[in-house]
PDB file of N, CA and C in Angstrom:
ATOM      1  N   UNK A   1       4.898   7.654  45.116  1.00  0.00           N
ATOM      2  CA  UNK A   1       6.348   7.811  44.996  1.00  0.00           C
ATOM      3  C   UNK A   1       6.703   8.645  43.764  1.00  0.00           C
ATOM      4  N   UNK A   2       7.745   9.283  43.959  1.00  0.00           N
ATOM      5  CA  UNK A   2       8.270  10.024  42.679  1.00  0.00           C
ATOM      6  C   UNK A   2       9.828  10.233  43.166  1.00  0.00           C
ATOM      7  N   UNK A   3      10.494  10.591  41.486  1.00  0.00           N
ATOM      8  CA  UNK A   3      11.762  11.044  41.765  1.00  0.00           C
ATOM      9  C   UNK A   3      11.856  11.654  40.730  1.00  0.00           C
ATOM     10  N   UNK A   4      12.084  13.228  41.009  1.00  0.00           N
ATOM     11  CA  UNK A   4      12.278  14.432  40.232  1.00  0.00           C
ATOM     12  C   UNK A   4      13.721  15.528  40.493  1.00  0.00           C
ATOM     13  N   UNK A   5      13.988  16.221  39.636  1.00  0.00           N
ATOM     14  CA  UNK A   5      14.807  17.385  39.970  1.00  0.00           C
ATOM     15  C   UNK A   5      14.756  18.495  40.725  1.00  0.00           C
ATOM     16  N   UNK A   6      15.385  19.110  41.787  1.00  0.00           N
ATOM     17  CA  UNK A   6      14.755  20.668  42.244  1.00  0.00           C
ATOM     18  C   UNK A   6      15.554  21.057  41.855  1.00  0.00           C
ATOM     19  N   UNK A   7      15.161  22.619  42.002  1.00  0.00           N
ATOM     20  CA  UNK A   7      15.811  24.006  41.573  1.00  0.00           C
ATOM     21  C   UNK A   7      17.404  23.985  41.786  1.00  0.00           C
ATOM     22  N   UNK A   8      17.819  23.153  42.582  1.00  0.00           N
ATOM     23  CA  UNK A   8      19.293  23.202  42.718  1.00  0.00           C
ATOM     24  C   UNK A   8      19.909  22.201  41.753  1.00  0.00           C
ATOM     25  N   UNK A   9      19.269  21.460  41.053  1.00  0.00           N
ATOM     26  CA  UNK A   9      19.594  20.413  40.248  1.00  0.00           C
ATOM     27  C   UNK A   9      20.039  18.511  40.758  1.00  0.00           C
ATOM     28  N   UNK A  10      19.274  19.285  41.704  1.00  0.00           N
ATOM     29  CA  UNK A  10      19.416  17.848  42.661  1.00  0.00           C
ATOM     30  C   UNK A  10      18.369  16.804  43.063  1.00  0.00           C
ATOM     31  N   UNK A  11      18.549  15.063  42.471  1.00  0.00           N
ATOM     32  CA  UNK A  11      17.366  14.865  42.763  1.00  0.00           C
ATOM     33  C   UNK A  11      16.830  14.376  43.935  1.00  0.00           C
ATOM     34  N   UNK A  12      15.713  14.418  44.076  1.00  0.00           N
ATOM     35  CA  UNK A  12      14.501  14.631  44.789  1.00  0.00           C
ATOM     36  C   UNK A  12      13.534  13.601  44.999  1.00  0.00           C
ATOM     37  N   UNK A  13      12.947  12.705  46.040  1.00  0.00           N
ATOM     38  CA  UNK A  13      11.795  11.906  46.054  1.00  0.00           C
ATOM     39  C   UNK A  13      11.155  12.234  47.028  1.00  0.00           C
ATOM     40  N   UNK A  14      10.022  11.475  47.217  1.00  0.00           N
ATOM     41  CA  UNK A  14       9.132  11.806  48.851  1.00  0.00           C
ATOM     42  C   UNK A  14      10.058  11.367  49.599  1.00  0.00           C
ATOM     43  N   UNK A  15      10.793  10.500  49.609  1.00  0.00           N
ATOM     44  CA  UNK A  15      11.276  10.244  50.754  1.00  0.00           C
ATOM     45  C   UNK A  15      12.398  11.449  51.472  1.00  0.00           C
ATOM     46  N   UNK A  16      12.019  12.729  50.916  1.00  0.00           N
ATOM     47  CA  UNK A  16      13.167  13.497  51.034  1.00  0.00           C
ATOM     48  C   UNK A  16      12.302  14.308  52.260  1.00  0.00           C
ATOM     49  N   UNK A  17      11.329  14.262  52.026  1.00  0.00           N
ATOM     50  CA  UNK A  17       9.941  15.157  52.962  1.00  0.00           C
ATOM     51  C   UNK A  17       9.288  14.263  53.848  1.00  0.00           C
ATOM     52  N   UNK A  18       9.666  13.229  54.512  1.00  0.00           N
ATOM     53  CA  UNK A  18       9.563  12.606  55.112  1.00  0.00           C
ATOM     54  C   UNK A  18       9.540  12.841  57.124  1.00  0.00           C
ATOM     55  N   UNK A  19       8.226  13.129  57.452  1.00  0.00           N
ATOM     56  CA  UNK A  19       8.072  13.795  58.744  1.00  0.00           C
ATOM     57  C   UNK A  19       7.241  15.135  58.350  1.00  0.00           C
ATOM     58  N   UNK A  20       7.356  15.552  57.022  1.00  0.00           N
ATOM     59  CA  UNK A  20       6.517  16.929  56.760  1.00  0.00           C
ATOM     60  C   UNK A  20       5.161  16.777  56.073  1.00  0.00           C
ATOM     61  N   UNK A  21       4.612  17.617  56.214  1.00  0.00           N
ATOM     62  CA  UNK A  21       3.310  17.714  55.254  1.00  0.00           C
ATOM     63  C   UNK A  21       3.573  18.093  53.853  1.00  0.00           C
ATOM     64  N   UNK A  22       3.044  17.266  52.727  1.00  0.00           N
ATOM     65  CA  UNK A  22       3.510  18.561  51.696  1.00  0.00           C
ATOM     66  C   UNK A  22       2.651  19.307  51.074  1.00  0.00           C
ATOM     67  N   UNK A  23       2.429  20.276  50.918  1.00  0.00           N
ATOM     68  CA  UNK A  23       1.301  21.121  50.127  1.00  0.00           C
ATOM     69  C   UNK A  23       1.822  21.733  48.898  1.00  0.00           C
ATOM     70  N   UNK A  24       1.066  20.820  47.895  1.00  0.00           N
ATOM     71  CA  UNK A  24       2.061  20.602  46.661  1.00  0.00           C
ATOM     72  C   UNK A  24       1.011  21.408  45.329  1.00  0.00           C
ATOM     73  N   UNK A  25       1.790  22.206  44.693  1.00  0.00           N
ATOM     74  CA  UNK A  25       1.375  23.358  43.640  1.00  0.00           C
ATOM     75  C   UNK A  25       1.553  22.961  42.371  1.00  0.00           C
ATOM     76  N   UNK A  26       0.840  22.382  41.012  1.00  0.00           N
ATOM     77  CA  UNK A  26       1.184  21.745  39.725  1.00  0.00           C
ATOM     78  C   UNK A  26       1.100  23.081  38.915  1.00  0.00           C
ATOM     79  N   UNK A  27       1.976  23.518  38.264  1.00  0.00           N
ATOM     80  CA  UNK A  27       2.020  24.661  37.439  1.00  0.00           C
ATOM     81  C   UNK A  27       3.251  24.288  36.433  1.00  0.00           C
ATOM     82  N   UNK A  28       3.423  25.987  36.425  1.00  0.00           N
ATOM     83  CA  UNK A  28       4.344  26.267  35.004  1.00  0.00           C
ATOM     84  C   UNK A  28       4.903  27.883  35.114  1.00  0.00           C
ATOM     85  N   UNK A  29       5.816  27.881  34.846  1.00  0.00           N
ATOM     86  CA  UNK A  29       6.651  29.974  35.368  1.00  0.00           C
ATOM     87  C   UNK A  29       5.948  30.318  34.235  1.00  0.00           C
ATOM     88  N   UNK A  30       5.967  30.316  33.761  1.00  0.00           N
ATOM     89  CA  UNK A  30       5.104  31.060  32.537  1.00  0.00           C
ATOM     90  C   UNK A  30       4.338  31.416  32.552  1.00  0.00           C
ATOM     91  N   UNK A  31       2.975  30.290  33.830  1.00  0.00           N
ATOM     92  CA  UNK A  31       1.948  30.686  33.931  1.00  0.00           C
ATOM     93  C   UNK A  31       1.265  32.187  34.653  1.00  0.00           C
ATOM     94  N   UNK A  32       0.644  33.006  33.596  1.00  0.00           N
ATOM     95  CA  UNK A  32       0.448  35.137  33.747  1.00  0.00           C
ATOM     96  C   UNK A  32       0.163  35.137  35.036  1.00  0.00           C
ATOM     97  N   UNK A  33      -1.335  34.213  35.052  1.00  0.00           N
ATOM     98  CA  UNK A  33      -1.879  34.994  36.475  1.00  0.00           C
ATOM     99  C   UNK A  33      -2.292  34.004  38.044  1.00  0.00           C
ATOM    100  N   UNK A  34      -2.762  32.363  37.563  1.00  0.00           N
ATOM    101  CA  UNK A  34      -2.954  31.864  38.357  1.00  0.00           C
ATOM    102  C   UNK A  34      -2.140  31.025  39.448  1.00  0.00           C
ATOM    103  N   UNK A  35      -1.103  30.650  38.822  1.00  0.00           N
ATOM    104  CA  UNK A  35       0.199  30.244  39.623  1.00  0.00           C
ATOM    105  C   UNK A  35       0.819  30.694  40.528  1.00  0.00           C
ATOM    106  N   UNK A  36       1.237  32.395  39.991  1.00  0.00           N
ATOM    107  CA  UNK A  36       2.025  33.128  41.079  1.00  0.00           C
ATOM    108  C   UNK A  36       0.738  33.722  42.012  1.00  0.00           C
ATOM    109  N   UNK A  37      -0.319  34.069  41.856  1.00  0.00           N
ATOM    110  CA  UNK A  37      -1.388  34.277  42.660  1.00  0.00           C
ATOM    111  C   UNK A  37      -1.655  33.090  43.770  1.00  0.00           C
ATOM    112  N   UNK A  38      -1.749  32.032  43.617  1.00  0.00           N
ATOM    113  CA  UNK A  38      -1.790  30.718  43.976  1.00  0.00           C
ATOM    114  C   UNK A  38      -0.372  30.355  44.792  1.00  0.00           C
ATOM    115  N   UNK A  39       0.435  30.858  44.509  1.00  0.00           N
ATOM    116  CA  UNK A  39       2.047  30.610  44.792  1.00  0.00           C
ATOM    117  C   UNK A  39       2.052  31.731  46.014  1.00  0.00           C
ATOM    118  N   UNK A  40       1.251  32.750  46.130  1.00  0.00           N
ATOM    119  CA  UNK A  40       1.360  33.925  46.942  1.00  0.00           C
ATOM    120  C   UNK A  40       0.330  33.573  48.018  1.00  0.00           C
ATOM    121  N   UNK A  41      -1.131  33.086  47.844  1.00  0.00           N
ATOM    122  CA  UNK A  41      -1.793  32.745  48.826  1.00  0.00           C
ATOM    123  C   UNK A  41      -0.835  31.601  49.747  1.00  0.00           C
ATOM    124  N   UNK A  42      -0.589  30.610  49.242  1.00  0.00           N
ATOM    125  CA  UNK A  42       0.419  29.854  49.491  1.00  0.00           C
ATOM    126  C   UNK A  42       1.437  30.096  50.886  1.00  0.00           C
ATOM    127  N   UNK A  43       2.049  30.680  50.152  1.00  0.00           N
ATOM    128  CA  UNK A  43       2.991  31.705  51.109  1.00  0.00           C
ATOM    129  C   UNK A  43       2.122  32.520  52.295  1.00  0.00           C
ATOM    130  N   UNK A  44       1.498  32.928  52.106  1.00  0.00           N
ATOM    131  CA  UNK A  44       0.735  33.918  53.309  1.00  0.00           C
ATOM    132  C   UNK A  44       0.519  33.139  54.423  1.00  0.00           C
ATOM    133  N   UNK A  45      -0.431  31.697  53.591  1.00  0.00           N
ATOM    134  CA  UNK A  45      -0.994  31.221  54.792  1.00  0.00           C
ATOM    135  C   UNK A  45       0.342  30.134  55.224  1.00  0.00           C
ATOM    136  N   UNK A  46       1.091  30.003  55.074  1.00  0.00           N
ATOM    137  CA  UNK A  46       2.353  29.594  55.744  1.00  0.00           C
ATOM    138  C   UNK A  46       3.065  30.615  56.555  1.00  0.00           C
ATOM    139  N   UNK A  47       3.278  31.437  56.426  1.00  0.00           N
ATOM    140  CA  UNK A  47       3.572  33.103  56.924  1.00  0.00           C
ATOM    141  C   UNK A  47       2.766  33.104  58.514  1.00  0.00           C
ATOM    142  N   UNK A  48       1.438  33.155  58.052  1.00  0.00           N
ATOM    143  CA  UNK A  48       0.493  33.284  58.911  1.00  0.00           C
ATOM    144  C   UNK A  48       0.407  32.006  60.172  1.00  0.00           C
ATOM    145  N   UNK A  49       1.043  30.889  59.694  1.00  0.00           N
ATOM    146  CA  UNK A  49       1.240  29.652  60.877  1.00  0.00           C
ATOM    147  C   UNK A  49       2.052  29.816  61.562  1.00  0.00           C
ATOM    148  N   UNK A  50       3.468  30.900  61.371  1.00  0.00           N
ATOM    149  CA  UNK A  50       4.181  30.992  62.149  1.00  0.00           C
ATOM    150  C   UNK A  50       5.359  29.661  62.228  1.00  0.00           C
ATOM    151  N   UNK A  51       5.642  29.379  64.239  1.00  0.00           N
ATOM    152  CA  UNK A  51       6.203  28.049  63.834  1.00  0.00           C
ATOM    153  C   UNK A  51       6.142  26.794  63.572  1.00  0.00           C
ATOM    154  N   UNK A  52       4.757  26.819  63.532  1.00  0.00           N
ATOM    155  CA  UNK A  52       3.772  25.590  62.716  1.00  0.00           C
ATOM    156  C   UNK A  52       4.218  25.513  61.672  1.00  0.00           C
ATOM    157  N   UNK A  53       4.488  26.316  60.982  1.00  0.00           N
ATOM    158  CA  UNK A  53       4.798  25.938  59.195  1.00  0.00           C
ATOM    159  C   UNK A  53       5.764  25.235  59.001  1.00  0.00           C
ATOM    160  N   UNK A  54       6.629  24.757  60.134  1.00  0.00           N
ATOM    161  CA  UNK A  54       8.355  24.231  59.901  1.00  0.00           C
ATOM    162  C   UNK A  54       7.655  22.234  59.801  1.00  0.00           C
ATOM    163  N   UNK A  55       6.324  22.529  59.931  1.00  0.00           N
ATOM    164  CA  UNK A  55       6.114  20.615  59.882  1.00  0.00           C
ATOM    165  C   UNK A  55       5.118  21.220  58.377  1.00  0.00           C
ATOM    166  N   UNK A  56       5.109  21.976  57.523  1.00  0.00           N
ATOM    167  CA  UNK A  56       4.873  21.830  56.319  1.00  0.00           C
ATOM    168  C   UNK A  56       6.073  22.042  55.373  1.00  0.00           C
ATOM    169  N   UNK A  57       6.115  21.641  53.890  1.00  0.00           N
ATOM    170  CA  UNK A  57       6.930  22.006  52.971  1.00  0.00           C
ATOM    171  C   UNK A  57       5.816  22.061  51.725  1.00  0.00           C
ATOM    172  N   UNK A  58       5.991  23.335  51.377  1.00  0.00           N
ATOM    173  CA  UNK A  58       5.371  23.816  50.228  1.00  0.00           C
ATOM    174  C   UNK A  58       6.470  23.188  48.971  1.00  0.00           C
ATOM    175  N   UNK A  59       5.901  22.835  48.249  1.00  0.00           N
ATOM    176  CA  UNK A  59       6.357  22.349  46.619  1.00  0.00           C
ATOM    177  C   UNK A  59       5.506  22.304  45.137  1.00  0.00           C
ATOM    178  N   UNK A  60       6.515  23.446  44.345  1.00  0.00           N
ATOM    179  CA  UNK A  60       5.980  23.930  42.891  1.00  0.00           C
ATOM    180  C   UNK A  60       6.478  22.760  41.927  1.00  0.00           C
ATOM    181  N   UNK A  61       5.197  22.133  41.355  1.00  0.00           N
ATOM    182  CA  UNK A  61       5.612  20.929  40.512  1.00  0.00           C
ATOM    183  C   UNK A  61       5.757  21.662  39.505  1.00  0.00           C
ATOM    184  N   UNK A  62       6.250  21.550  38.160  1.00  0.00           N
ATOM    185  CA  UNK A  62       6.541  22.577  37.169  1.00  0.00           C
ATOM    186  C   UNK A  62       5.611  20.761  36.360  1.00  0.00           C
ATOM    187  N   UNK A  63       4.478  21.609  35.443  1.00  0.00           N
ATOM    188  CA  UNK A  63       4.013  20.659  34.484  1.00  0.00           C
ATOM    189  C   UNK A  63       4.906  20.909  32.550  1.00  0.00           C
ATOM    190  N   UNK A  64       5.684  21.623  32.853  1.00  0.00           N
ATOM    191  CA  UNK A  64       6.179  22.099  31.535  1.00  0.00           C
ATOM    192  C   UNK A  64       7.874  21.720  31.525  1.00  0.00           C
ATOM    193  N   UNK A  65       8.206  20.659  31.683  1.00  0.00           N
ATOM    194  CA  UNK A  65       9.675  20.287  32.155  1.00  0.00           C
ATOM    195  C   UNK A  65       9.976  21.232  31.228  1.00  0.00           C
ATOM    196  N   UNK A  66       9.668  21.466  29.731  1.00  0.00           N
ATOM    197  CA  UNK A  66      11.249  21.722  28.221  1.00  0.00           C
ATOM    198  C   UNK A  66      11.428  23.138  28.919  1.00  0.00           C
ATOM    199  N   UNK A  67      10.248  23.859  29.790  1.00  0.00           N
ATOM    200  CA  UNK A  67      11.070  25.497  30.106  1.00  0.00           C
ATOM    201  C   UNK A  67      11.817  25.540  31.116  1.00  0.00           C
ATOM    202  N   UNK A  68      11.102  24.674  32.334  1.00  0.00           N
ATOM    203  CA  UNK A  68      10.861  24.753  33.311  1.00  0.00           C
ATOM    204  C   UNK A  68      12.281  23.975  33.894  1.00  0.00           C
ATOM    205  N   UNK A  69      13.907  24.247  33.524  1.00  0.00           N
ATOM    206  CA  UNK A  69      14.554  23.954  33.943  1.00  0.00           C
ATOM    207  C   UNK A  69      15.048  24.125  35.970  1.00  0.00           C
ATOM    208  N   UNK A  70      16.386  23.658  36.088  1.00  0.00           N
ATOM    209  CA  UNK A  70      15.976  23.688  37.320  1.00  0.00           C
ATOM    210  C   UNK A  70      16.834  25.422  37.544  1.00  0.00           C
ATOM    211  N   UNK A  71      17.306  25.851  36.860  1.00  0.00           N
ATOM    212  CA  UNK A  71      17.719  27.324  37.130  1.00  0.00           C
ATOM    213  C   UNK A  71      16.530  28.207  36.596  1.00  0.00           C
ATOM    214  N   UNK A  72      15.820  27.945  36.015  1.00  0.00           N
ATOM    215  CA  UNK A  72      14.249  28.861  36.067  1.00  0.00           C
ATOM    216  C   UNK A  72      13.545  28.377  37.086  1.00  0.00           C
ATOM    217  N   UNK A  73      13.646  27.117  37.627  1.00  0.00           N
ATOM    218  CA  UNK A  73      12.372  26.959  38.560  1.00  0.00           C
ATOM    219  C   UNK A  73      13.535  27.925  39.917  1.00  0.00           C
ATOM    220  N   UNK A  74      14.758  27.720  39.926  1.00  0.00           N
ATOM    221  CA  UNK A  74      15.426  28.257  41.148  1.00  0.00           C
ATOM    222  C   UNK A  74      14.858  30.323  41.135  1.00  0.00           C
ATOM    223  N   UNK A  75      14.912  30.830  40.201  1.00  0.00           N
ATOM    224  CA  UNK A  75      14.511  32.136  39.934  1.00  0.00           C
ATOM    225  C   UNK A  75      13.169  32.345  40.200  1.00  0.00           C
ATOM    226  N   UNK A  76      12.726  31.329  39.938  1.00  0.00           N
ATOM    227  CA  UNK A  76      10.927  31.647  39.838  1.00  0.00           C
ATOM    228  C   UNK A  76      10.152  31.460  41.576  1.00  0.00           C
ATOM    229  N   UNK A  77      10.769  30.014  42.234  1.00  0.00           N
ATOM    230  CA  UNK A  77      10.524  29.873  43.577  1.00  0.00           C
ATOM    231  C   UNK A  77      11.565  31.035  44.538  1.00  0.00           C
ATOM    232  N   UNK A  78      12.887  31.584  44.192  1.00  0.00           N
ATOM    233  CA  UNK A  78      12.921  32.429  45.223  1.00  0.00           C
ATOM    234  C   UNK A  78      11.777  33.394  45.419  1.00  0.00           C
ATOM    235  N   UNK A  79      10.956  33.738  44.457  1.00  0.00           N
ATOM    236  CA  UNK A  79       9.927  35.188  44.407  1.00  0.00           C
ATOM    237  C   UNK A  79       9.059  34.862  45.624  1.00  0.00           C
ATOM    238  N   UNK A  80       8.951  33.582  45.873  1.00  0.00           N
ATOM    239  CA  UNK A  80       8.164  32.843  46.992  1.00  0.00           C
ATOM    240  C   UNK A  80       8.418  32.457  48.307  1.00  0.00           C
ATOM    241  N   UNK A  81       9.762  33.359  48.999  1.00  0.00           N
ATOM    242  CA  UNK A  81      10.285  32.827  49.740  1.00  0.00           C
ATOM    243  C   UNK A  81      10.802  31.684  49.872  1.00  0.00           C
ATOM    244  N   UNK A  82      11.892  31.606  50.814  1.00  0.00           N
ATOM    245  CA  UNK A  82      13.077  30.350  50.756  1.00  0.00           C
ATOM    246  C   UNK A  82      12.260  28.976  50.891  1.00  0.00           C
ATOM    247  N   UNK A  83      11.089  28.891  51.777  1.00  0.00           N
ATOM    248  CA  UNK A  83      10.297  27.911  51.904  1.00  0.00           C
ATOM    249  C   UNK A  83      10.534  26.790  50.564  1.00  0.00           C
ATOM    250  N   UNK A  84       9.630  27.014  49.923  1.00  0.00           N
ATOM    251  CA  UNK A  84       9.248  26.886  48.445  1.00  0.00           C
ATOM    252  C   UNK A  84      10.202  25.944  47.817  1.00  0.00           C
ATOM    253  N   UNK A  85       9.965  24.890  47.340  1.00  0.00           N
ATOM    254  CA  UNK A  85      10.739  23.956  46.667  1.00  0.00           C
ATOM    255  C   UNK A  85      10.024  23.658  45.213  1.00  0.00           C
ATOM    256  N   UNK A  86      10.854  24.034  44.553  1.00  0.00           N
ATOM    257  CA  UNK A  86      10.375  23.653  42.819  1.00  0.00           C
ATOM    258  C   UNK A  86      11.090  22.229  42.300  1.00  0.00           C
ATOM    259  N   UNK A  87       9.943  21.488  41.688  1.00  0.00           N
ATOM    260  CA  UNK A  87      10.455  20.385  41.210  1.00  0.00           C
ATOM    261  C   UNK A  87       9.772  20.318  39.925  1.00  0.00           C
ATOM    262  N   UNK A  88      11.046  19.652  38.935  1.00  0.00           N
ATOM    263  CA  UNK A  88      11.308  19.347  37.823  1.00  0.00           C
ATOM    264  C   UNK A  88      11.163  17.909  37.163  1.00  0.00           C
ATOM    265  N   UNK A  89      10.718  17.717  35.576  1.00  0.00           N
ATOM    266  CA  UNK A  89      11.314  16.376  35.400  1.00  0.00           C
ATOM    267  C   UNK A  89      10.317  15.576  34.274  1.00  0.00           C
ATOM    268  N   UNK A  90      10.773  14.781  33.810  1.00  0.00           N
ATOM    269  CA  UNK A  90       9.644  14.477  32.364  1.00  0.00           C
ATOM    270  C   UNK A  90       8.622  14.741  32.343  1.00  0.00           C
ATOM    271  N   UNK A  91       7.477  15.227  31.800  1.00  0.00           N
ATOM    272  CA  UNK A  91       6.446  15.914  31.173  1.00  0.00           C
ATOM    273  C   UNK A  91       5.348  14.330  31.600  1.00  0.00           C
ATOM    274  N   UNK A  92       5.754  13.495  31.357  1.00  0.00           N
ATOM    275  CA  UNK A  92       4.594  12.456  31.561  1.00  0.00           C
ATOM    276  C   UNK A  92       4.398  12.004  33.157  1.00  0.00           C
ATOM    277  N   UNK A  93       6.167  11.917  33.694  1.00  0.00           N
ATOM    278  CA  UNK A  93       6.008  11.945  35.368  1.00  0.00           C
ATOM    279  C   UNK A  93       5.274  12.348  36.021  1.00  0.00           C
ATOM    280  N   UNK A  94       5.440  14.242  35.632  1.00  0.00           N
ATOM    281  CA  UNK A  94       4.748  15.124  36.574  1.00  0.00           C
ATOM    282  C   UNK A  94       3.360  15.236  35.944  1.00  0.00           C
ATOM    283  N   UNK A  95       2.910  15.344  34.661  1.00  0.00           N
ATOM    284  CA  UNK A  95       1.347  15.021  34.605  1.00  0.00           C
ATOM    285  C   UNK A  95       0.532  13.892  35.358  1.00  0.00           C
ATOM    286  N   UNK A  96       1.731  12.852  35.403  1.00  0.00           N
ATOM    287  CA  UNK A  96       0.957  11.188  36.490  1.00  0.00           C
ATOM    288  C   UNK A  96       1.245  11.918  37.620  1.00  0.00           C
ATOM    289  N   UNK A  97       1.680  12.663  37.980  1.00  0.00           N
ATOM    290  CA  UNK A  97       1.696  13.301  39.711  1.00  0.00           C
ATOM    291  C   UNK A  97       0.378  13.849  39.998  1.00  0.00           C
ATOM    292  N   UNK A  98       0.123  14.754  38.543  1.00  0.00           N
ATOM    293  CA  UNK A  98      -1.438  15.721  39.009  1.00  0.00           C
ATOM    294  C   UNK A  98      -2.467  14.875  38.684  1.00  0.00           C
ATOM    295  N   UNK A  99      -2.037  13.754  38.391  1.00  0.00           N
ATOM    296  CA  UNK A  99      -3.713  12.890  38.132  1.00  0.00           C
ATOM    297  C   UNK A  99      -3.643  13.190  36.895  1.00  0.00           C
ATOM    298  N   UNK A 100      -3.097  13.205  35.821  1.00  0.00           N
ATOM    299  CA  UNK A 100      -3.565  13.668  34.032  1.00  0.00           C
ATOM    300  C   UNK A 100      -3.334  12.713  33.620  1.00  0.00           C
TER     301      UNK A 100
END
């Protein structure tokens, strides 16, 4: 379980993705090269499922809440197509999300 912020400033739990798969991304906008690389494979192979992809939801955990507001994560996930949901929210939350 979790309850975090997305990019629209609105919050957010699993129970919001409920019926979907989620294929979930732990990063940071800041991060140079492996994120948005990672954020782009991402995208392809969702691209590439066609209308299969509508029973996945891709989601960018941001591990850096103090930058990683929800109007930077909104700038940073459009680059990723509309898919893409960025979520926000204390620094210790989302590290207990990635296992840290």
């Amino acid at each position: 379980p979790f309850s975090l912020v997305n990019q629209d400033g609105l919050r957010v739990t699993e129970k919001d993705f409920l019926g979907k798969y989620m294929l979930v991304f732990f990063g940071y906008t800041y991060c140079p090269d492996v994120c948005p690389t990672e954020l782009q494979v991402m995208t392809a192979a969702l691209d590439q499922l066609g209308p299969e992809a509508d029973r996945i939801q891709p989601v960018f955990v941001s591990i850096d809440p103090a930058r990683d507001t929800p109007d930077v994560l909104k700038a940073y996930v459009a680059n990723f197509g509309p898919r893409l949901v960025g979520l926000t929210g204390p620094q210790e939350r989302t590290l207990a999300l990635a296992g840290q």
